[in-house]
Each structure stands twice: as structure tokens, then as C-alpha cells.
Short mmCIF file of C-alpha atoms and ligand atoms in Angstrom, two decimals:
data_model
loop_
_atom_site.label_atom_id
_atom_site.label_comp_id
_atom_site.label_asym_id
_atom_site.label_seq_id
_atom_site.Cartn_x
_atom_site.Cartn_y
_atom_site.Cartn_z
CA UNK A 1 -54.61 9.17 94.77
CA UNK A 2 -55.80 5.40 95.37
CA UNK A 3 -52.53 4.89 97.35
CA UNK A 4 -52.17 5.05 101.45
CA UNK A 5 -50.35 8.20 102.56
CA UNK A 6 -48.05 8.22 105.45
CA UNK A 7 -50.72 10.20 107.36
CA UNK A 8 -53.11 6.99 106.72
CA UNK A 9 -50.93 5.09 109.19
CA UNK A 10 -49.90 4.83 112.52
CA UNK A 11 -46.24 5.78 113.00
CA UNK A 12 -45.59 6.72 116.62
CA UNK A 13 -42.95 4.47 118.03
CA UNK A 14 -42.70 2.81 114.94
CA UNK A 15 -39.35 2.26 113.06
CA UNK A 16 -40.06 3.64 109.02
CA UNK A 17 -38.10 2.87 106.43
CA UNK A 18 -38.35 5.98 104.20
CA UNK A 19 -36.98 5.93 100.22
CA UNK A 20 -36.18 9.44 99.34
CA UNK A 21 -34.13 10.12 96.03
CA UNK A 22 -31.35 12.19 97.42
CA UNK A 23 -29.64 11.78 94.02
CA UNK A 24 -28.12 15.13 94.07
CA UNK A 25 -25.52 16.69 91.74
CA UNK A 26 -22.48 17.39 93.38
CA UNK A 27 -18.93 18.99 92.86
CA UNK A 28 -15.79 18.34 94.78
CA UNK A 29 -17.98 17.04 97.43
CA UNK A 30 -19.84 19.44 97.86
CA UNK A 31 -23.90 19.70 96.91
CA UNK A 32 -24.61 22.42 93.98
CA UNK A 33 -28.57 21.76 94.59
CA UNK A 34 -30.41 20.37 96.91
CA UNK A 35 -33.65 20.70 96.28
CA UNK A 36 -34.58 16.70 96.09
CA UNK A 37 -33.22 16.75 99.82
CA UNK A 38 -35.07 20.16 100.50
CA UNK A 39 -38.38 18.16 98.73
CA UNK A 40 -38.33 15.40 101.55
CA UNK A 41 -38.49 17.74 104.62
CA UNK A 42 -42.31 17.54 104.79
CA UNK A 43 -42.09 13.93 105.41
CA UNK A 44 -39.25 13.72 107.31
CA UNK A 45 -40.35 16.68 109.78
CA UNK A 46 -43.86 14.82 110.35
CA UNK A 47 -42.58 11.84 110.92
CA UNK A 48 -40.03 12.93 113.51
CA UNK A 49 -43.30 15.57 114.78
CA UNK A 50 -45.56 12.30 115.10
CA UNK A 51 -42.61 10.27 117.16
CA UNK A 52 -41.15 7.61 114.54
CA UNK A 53 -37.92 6.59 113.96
CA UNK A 54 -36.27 7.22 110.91
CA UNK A 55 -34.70 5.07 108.44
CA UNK A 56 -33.66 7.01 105.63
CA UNK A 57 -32.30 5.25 102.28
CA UNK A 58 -31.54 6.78 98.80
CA UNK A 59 -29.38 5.92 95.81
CA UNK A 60 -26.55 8.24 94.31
CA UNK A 61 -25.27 7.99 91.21
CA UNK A 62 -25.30 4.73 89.32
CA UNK A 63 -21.92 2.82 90.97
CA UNK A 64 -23.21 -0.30 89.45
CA UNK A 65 -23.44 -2.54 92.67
CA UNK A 66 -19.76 -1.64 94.12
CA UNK A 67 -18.80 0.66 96.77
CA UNK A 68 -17.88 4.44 94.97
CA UNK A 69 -15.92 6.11 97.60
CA UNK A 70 -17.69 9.59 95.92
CA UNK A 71 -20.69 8.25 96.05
CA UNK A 72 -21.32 8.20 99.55
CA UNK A 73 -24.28 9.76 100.99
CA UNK A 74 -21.79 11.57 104.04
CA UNK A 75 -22.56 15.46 101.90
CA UNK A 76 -25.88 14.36 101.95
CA UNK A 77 -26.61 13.67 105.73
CA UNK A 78 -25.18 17.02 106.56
CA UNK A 79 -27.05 19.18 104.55
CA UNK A 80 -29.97 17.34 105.79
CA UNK A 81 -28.56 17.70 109.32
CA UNK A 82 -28.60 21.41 108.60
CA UNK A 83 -32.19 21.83 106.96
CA UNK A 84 -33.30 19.62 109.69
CA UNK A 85 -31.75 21.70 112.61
CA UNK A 86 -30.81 18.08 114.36
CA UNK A 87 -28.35 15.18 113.77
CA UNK A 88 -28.76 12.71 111.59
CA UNK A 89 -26.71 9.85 111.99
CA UNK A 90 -25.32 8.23 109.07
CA UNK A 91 -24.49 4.55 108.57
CA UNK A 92 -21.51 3.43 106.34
CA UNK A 93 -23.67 0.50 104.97
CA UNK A 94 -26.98 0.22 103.82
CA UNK A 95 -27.62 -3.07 105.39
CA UNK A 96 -25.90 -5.72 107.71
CA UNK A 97 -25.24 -6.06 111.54
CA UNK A 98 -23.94 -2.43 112.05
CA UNK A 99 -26.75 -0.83 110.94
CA UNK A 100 -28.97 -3.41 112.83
CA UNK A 101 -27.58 -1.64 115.90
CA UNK A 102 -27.64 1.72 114.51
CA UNK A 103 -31.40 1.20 114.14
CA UNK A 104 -31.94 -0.48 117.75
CA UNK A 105 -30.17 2.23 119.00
CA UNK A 106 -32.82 4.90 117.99
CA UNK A 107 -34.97 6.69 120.14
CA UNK A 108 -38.59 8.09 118.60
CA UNK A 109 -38.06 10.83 116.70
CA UNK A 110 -34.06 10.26 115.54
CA UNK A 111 -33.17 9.96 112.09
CA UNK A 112 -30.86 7.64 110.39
CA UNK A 113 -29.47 7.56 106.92
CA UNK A 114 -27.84 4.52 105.14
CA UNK A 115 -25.43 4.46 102.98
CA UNK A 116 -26.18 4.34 99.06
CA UNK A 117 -28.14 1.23 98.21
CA UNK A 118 -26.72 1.17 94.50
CA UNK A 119 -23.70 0.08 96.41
CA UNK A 120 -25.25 -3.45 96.58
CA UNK A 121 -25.88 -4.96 93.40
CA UNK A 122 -29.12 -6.12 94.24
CA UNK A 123 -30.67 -3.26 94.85
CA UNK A 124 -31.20 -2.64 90.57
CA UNK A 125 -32.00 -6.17 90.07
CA UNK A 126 -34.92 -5.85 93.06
CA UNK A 127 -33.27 -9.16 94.39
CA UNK A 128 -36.04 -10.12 96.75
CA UNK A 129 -33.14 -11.34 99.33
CA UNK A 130 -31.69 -7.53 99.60
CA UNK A 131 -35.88 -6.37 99.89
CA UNK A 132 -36.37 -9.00 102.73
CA UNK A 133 -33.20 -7.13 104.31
CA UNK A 134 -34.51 -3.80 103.86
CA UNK A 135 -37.49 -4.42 105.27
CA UNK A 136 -36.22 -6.53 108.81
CA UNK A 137 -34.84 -2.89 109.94
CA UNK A 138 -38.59 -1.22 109.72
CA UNK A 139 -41.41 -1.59 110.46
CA UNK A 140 -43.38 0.29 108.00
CA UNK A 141 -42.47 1.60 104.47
CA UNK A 142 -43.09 5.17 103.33
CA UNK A 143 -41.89 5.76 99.82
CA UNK A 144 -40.81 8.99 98.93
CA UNK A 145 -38.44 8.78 96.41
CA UNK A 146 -40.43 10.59 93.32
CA UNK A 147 -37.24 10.90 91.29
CA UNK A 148 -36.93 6.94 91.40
CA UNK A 149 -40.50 6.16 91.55
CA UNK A 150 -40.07 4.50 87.69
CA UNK A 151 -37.56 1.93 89.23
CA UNK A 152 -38.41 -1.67 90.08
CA UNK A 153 -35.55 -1.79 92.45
CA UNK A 154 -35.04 -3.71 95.89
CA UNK A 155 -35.78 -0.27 97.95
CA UNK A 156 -38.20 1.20 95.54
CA UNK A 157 -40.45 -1.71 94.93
CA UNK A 158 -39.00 -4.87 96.25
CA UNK A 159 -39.62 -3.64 100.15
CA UNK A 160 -43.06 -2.98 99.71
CA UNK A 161 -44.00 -6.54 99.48
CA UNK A 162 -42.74 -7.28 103.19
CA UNK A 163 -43.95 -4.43 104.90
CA UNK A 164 -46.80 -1.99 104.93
CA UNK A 165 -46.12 0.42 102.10
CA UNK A 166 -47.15 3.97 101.75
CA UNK A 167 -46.28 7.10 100.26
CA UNK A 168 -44.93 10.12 101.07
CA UNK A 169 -45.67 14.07 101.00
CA UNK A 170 -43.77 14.53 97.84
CA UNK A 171 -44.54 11.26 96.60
CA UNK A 172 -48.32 12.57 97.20
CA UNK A 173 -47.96 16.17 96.06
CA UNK A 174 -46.08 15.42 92.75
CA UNK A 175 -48.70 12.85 91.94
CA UNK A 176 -51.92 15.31 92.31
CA UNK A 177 -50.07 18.06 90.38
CA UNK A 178 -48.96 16.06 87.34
CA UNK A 179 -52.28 13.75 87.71
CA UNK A 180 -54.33 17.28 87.56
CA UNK A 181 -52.44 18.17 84.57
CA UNK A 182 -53.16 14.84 82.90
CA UNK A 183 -56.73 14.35 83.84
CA UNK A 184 -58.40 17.14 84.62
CA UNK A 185 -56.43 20.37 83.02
CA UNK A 186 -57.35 23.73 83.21
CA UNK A 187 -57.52 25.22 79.54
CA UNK A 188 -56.37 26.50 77.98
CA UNK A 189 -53.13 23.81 78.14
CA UNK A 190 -50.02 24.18 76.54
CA UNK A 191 -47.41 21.23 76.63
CA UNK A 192 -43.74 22.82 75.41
CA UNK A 193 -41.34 19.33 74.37
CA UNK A 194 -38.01 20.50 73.86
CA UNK A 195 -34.70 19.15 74.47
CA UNK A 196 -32.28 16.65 72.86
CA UNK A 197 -33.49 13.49 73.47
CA UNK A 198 -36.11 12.38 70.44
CA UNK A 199 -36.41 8.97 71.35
CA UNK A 200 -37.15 9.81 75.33
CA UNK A 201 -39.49 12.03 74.22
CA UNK A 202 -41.66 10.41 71.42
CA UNK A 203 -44.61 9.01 73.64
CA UNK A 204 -44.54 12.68 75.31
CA UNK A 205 -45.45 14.28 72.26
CA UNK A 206 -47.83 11.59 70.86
CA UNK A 207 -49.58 12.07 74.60
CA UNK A 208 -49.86 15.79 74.96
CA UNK A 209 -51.07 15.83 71.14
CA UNK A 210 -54.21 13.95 73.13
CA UNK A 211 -54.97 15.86 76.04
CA UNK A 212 -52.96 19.34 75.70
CA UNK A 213 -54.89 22.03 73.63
CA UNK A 214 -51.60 23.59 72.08
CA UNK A 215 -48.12 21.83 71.84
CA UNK A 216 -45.32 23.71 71.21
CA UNK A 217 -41.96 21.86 70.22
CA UNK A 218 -38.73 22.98 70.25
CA UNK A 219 -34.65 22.51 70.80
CA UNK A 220 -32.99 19.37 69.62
CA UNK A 221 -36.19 17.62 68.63
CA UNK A 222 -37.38 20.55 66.10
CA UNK A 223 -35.03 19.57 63.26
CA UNK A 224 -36.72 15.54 62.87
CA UNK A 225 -39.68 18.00 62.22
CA UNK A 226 -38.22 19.82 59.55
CA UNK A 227 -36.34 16.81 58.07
CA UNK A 228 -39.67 15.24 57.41
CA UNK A 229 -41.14 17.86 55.69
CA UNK A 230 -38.04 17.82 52.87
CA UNK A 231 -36.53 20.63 54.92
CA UNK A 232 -32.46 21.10 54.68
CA UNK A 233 -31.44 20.50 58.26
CA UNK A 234 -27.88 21.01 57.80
CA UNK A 235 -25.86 19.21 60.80
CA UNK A 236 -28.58 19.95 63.50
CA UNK A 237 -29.51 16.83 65.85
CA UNK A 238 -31.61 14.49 63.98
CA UNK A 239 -33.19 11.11 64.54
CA UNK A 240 -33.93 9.55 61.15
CA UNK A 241 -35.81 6.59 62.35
CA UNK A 242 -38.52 9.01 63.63
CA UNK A 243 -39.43 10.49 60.14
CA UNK A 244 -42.44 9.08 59.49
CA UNK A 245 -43.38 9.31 62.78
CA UNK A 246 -42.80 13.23 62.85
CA UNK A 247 -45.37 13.55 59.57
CA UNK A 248 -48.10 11.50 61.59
CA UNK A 249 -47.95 13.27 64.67
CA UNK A 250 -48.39 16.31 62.15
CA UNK A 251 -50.94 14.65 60.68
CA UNK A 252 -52.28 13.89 63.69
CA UNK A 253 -53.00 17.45 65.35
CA UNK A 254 -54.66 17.92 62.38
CA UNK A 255 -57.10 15.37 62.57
CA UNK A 256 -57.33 16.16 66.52
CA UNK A 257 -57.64 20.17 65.52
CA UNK A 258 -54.82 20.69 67.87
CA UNK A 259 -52.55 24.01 67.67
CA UNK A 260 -49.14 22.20 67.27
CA UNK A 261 -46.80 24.50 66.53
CA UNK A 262 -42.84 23.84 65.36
CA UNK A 263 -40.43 26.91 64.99
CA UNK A 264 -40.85 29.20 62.41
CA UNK A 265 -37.00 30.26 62.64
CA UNK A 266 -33.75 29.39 64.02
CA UNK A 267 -30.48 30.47 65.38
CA UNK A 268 -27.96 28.74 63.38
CA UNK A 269 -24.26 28.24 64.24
CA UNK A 270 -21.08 27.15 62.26
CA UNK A 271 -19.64 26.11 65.90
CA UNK A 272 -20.68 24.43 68.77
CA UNK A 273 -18.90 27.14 70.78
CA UNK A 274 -19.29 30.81 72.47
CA UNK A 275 -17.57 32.35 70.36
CA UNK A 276 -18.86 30.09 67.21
CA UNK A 277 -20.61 32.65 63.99
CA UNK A 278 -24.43 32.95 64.31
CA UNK A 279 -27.40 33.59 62.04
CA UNK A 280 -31.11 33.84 62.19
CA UNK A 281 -32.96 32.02 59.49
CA UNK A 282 -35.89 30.76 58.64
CA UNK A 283 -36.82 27.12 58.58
CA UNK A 284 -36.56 26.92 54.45
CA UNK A 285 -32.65 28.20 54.97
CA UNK A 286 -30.97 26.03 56.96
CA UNK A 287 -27.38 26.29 55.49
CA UNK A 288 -26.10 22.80 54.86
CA UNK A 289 -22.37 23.07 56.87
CA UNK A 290 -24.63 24.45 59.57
CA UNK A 291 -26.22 23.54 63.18
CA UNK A 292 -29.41 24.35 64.21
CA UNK A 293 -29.12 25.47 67.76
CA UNK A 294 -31.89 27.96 69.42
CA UNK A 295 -35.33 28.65 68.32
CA UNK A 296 -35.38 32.34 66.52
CA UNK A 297 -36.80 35.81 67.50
CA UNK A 298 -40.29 35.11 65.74
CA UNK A 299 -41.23 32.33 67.67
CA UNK A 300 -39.98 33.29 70.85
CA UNK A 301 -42.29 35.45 70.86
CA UNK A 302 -45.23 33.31 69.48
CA UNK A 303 -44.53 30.87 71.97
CA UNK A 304 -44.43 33.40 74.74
CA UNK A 305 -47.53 34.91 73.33
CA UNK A 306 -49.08 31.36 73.63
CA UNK A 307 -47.53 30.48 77.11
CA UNK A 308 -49.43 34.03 78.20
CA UNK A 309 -52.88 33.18 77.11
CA UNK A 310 -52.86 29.50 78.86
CA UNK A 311 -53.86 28.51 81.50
CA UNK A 312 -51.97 25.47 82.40
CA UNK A 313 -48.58 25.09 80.76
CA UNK A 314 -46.91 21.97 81.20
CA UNK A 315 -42.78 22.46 79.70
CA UNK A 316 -40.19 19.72 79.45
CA UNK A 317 -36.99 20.33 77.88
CA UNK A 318 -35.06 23.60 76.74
CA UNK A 319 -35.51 25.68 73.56
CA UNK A 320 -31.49 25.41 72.28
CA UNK A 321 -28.54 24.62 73.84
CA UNK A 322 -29.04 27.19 76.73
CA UNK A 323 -25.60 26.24 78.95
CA UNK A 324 -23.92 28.47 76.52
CA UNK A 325 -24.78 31.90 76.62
CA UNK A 326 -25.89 33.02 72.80
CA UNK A 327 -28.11 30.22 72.52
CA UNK A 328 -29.88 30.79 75.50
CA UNK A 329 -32.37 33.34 74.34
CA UNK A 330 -35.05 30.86 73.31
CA UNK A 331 -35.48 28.94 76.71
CA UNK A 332 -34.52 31.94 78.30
CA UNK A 333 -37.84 33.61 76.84
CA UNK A 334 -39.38 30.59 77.40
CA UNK A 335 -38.93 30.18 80.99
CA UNK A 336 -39.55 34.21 81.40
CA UNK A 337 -43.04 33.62 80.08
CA UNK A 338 -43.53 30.76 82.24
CA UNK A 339 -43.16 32.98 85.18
CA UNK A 340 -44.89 35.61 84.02
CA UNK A 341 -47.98 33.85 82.84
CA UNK A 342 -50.95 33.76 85.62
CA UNK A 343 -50.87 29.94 84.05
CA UNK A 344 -50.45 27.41 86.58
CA UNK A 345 -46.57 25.89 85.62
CA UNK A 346 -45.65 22.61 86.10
CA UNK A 347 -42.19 22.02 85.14
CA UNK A 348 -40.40 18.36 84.96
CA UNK A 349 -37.12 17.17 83.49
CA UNK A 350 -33.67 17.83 85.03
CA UNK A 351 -32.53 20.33 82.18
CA UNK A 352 -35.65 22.58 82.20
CA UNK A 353 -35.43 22.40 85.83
CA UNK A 354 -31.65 23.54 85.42
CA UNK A 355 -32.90 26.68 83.27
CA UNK A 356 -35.47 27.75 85.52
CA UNK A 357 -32.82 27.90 88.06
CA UNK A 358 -29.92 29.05 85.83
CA UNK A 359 -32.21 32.28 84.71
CA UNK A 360 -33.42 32.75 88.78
CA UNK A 361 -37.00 31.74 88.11
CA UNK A 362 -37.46 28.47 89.92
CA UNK A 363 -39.53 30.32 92.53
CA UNK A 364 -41.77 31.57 90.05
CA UNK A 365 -42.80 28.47 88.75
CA UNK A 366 -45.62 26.56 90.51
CA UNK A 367 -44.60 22.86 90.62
CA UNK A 368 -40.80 21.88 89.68
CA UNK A 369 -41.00 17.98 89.64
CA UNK A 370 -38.11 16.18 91.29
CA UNK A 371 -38.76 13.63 88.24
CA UNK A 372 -37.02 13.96 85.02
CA UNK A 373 -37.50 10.56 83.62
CA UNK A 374 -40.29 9.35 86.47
CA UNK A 375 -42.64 12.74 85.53
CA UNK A 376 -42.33 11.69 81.45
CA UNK A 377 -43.22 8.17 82.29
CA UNK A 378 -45.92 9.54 84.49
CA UNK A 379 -47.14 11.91 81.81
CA UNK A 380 -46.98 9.57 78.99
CA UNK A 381 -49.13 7.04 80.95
CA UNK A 382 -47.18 4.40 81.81
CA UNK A 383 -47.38 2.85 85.46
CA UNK A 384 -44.77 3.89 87.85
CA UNK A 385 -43.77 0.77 90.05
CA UNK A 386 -42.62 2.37 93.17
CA UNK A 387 -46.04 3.99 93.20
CA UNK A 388 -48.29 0.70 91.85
CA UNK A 389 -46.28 -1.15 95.12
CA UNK A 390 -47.45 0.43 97.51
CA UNK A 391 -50.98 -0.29 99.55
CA UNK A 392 -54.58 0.96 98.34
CA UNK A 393 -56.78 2.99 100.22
N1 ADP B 401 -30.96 22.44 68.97
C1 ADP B 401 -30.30 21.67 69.82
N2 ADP B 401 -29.27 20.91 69.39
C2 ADP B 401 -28.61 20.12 70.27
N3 ADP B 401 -28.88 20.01 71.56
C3 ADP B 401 -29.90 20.74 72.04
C4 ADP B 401 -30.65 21.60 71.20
N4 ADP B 401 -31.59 22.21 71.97
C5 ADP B 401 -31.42 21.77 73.22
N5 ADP B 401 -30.39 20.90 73.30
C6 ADP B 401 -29.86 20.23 74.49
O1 ADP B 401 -30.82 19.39 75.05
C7 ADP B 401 -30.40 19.09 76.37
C8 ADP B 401 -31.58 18.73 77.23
O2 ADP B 401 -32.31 17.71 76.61
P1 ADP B 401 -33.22 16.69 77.45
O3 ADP B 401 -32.33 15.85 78.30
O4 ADP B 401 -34.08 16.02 76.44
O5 ADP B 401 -34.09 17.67 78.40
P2 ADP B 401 -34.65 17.46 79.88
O6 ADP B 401 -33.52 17.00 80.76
O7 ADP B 401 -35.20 18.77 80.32
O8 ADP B 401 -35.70 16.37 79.74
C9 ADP B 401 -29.69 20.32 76.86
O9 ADP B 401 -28.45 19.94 77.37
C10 ADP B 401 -29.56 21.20 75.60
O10 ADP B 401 -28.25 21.72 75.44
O1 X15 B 402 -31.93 11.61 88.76
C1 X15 B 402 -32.81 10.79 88.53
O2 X15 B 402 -33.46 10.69 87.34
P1 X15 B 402 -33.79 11.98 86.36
O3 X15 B 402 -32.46 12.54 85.90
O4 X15 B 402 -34.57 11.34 85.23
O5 X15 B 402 -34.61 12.95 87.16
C2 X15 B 402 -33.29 9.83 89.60
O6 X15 B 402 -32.53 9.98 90.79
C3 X15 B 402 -33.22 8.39 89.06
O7 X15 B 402 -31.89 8.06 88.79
P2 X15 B 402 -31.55 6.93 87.72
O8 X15 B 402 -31.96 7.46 86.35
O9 X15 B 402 -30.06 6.67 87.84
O10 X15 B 402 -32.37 5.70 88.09
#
């Protein structure tokens, strides 16, 4: 990476304002993951190891610039308190004369974290007023808020032109892994694109189709596929503006000789429910009053078969509707090959992420990105601002 790292810097004695994405999910208060907090300890413990003080800030949530009473980062600061094995004190504002003396107050080494900064409604519009505010509590900048890395916001971006701005460890690692897979990939490399969201993931596909070796598509996006080739889709997810876009990206592994393989059959239901009637069919017998909703038996196991014999396998987005049980088989396979492979894995988007996890596999996977949307924009190309903001090497 071009970009300074927090261990290019001087930080003893020095107050750090540090932007992690602690942007958990939680239930009735209480945190269900915490793996984005668990993500930031790297940075956190060698910056308390090297003698700084410091400033933690994160968003939760999108409150929309008013104070969301379950939106408070209070969970948060405990379970970092916990991973930490030391206090962290926790402000009830993000900015503002309190927090002034909460900062003043700390010795080298102590860590503070603010409240939400979505509570402001400056912090989405990068008002360069809130930045300036930010930045008069710190004297340095360390972004390590991957998750949030594809915001221009006042704590992302907007900081990093009033104080020296560098990244983080996770900021760092998630950058080699995903720029390794984009640049220099081992081969051979198999992108999976599943999921439900067509539109998100357009410039995914049209990307891997360049630089990936095999692409394998599944889930929600399958059935634009089949629709463009005259197939009956039935009631299965669909995004007819993207037609003639799914026949040229067709045409297009052709003309790039890529392996891009679609499903060869489906699990089709009558119900979007447990309990709903299933059938496996092939592509050419879609029933009409029916939803497309897994990918079948025959191409789990060409998929798996292709996952096996990679060598880097980049995945983003499940196979079917895995949350409920019988359509869980195909990402369920999926991720099983994933961690069986001797591929290296590299897994991004919240929902794949989810199914790793949901299937206990997580740990077998090589690199889960704390980036849904930040890793696709990454992938696809595109610049990430909290990233371009921050000083060169
Ligand atoms: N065939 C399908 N029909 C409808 N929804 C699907 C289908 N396959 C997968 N999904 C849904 O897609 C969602 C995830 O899509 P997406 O947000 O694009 O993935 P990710 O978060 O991994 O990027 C899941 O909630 C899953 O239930
Ligand atoms: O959860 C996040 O994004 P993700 O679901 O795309 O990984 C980040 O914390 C960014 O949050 P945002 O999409 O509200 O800006």
C-alpha cells in the first residue's frame, strides 16, 4: 500500500483519533457479533503498547443525524473493555466541551470512546466544521474503519485534511488481501457472486469476468441469467433492466475464454416458508406459479468441484435463501468447500460472512472482510475515500 501506516508515525504521548467501524448487530442490547470490534484490537493494543492516547470514534446504525437512544455505543465500550482487559471510558457525545475534558484528562496509554458520530448530522454530509472538530481533540489520525472506508463522511474523510492521516492494522491487512486478490491472484481464481442484490452486484461480475479465471454465479442473481436466455423464471427475483446486460456478460466470457458458469438446476418452492413444497428442476422447468430459491444438487457439486481445484477463491453472496433451513444446502455446500479447499478464501459481504458463521466455518476461511459494501467497491475498482484521504508514503 502507497498509504502511511500507523507504525510510519510517531505516536508516543500523542493524542490519536482512531475511526474504527464498530457498526455491530445487536439484540436487546446486547452484541450478537463482534468481530468488527474484535478486528480493531491490533491497532488499538499497539497503540496503547507504544504509549498514545486513545480517541476512539465509530458510527452505529444510520440515526440520520439525531440522537437514537439504541444507538449508543455504551454495549460497545464494554465488550471492548473486556477484549481489552482495561477500561475504556466512554463519552456521551462525540464532540463538545465534555469530551474536551474527557480527552485532557487522559494519561498515555488510556482509551476513550465517543459516542456515535451519525448522531450529528454532519458527520454524512462531511461538513468540514464537524471535521475541524474532530480533529482539535487529536493529534494524529489513524483510520481504521474498513467497513466505512467507502464513506466521504466528516470522521472518515473530512478529518484527514486537518491532521496527519494514516491507516490502521485492519485498514492495512484488508487492503493487501483483497489488493492480492485483484492484482496479483494465485490461479487458478474463482470469484462465486451470489446473493439478492443484482444491481449492487453488476460491476462485481463485469470485474471478476476480467481478472478471475472461473466465475461462478448463483442465488438471487441466477434467475436475470435465465430470463435472458428465454428461460421461464416463474416468480424468482428478477431485475429486468439488466437483460441485456446478462447476455453480454455471457457473451463476454466467451470472448475472454472465461469458465462462467450459471446453475444447471434449482430448488424451487411454491412458498417462501419452512414448511413451503419443494422441487428440484432443471433450469428449462421452472414452473410458472413458482420461486426459484437454492441452487440444485448438480451444481453444488460442480461448484464445489471447482472451488476444490482453485487456488484462490474469492465468494460474495449466498447460493439461496440460506436463513431458512431447506434452502440452505447450496451455500451450505458452498461454504463447506470453501473450507475445505487448500485455496486461499477471501470472503466479503455481510450475508456470506453470516453463512460462514451460521454453518461454524468462519475459522476456516482465510480472510473474512469487515466490508460488505467497502470490499465490492474495492473489488470492482472504484476508489475508496477514507483510504485515498489519508497521507502517501
Ligand atoms: N434465489 C434467491 N431468491 C431470493 N433471495 C435470495 C436468493 N438467494 C439468496 N437470496 C438472499 O440474498 C440475500 C443476500 O444478498 P446480498 O445482500 O446480495 O449478499 P451479501 O450481503 O453477502 O453481499 C440473503 O438474505 C438471501 O436470503
Ligand atoms: O455495515 C456496514 O456496511 P456493510 O453492511 O456494507 O458491511 C458499514 O458499517 C457501513 O455502514 P453504512 O452502510 O450504514 O454506511
Amino acid at each position: 500500500m502507497n498509504k502511511k501506516s500507523v507504525r510510519d508515525v510517531e505516536v508516543s504521548g500523542k493524542r490519536v483519533f482512531v475511526r474504527v467501524d464498530f457498526n455491530v448487530p445487536v439484540e436487546n442490547g446486547a452484541i450478537t457479533d463482534d468481530t468488527r470490534i474484535r478486528e480493531t484490537l491490533p491497532t488499538i493494543q499497539y497503540l496503547i503498547e507504544n504509549g498514545a492516547k486513545v480517541i476512539l470514534a465509530s458510527h452505529m446504525g444510520r440515526p440520520k443525524g439525531e440522537v437514537v437512544e439504541e444507538l449508543r455505543l455504551t454495549a460497545a465500550a464494554a465488550r471492548l473493555s473486556e477484549l481489552l482487559g482495561k477500561s475504556v471510558a466512554k463519552a456521551d457525545e462525540a464532540v463538545g466541551e465534555a469530551v474536551k475534558a474527557q480527552v485532557a484528562a487522559l494519561n498515555n496509554g488510556d482509551v476513550l470512546l465517543l459516542e456515535n458520530v451519525r448522531f450529528y448530522a454532519g458527520e454524512e454530509k462531511n461538513d468540514p466544521e464537524l471535521a475541524k472538530q474532530f480533529a482539535e481533540l487529536a493529534d494524529l489520525f489513524v483510520n481504521d474503519a474498513f467497513g466505512a472506508a467507502h464513506r466521504a463522511h466528516a470522521s472518515t474523510e473530512g478529518i484527514a485534511h486537518h491532521l496527519p492521516a494514516v491507516s490502521g492494522l485492519l485498514v492495512e491487512k484488508e487492503l493487501a488481501v483483497l489488493g492480492k486478490a485483484l492484482s496479483n491472484p494465485d490461479r487458478p481464481f474463482t470469484a462465486i457472486v451470489g446473493g439478492s442484490k443484482v444491481k449492487d452486484k453488476i460491476d462485481v461480475i463485469n470485474k471478476m469476468l476480467e481478472i478471475a479465471d472461473n466465475v461462478l454465479i448463483g442465488g438471487g442473481l441466477s434467475y436475470t441469467f435465465f430470463k435472458a436466455q428465454g428461460h421461464e423464471i416463474g416468480k424468482s427475483l428478477v431485475d429486468n433492466e439488466k437483460l441485456d446486460l446478462a447476455l453480454g456478460f455471457i457473451q463476454k466470457a466467451k470472448d475472454l475464454g472465461k469458465n462462467f458458469l450459471l446453475p444447471v438446476d434449482i430448488i424451487v418452492t411454491d412458498d417462501f416458508s419452512p414448511t413451503a413444497n419443494t422441487r428440484e428442476v432443471g433450469i428449462d422447468s421452472i414452473p410458472a406459479d413458482w420461486e426459484g430459491i437454492d441452487i440444485g444438487p448438480k451444481t453444488r457439486e460442480l461448484y464445489a468441484d471447482v472451488i476444490k481445484n482453485s487456488k484462490l477463491v474469492v465468494w460474495n453472496g449466498p447460493m439461496g435463501v440460506f436463513e431458512i433451513e431447506p434452502f440452505s444446502h447450496g451455500t451450505r455446500t458452498v461454504a463447506q468447500a470453501c473450507a475445505d479447499t487448500s485455496a486461499y478464501t477471501v470472503i466479503g459481504g455481510g450475508d456470506s460472512a453470516a453463512a460462514a458463521e451460521k454453518f461454524h466455518l468462519a475459522d476456516k476461511m482465510d480472510h473474512i472482510s469487515t466490508g460488505g459494501g467497502a470490499s465490492l467497491e474495492f473489488m470492482e475498482g472504484k476508489k475508496l475515500p477514507g483510504v485515498e484521504a489519508l497521507n502517501d508514503k
